[in-house]
Short mmCIF file of C-alpha atoms in Angstrom, two decimals:
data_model
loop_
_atom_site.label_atom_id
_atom_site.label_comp_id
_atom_site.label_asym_id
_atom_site.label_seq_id
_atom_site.Cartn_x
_atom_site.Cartn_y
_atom_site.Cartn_z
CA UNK A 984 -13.43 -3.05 -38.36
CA UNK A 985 -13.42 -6.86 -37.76
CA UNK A 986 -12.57 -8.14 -34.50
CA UNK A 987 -9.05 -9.64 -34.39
CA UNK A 988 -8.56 -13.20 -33.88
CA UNK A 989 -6.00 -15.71 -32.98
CA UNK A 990 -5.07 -19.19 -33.91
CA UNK A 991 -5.02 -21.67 -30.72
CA UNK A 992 -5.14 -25.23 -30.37
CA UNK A 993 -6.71 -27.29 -28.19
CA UNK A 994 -8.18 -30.92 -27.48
CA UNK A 995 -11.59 -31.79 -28.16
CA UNK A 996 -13.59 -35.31 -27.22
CA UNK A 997 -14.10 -37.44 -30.44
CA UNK A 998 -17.67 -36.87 -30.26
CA UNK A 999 -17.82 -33.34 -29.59
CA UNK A 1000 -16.14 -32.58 -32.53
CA UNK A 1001 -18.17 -34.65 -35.13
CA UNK A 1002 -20.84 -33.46 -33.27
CA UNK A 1003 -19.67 -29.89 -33.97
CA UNK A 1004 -19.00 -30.57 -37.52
CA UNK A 1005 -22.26 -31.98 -38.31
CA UNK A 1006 -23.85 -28.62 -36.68
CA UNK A 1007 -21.61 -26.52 -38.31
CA UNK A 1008 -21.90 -28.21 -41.94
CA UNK A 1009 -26.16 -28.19 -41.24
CA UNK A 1010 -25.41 -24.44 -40.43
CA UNK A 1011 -23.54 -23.41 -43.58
CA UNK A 1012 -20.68 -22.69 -41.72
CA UNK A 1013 -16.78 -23.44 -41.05
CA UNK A 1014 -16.12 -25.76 -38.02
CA UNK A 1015 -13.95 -22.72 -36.96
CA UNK A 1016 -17.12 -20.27 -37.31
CA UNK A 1017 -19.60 -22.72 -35.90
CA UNK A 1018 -17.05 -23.05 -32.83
CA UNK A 1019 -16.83 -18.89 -32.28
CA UNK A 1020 -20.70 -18.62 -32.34
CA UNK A 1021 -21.25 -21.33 -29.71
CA UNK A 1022 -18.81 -20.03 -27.62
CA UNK A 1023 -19.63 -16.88 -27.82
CA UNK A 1024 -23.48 -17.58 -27.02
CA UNK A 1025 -22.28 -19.66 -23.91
CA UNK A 1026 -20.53 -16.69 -23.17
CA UNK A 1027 -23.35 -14.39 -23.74
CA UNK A 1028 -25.59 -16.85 -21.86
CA UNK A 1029 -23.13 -16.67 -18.46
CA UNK A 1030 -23.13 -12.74 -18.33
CA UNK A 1031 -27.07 -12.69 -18.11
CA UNK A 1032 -27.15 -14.90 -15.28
CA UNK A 1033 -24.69 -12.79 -13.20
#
């Protein structure tokens, strides 16, 4: 079963996000995708440190 998501919005810097979509297009991805993965490594990344 796929994991349920929701639509947000939010503000992003100028230069995060084309940074983000040059990632994401490099990574054969959606910005959208490219956005969950990073976030949910950063996420991943905090837990091991506690």
């Amino acid at each position: 079963m796929k994991p349920l998501k929701e639509k947000i919005s939010i503000t992003i810097d100028s230069d995060i996000l084309e940074k983000l979509r040059e990632y994401a297009e490099n990574d054969d991805r959606s910005l959208s995708q490219y956005i969950n993965l990073v976030l949910k490594k950063h996420l991943e990344n905090i837990e091991k440190k506690k």
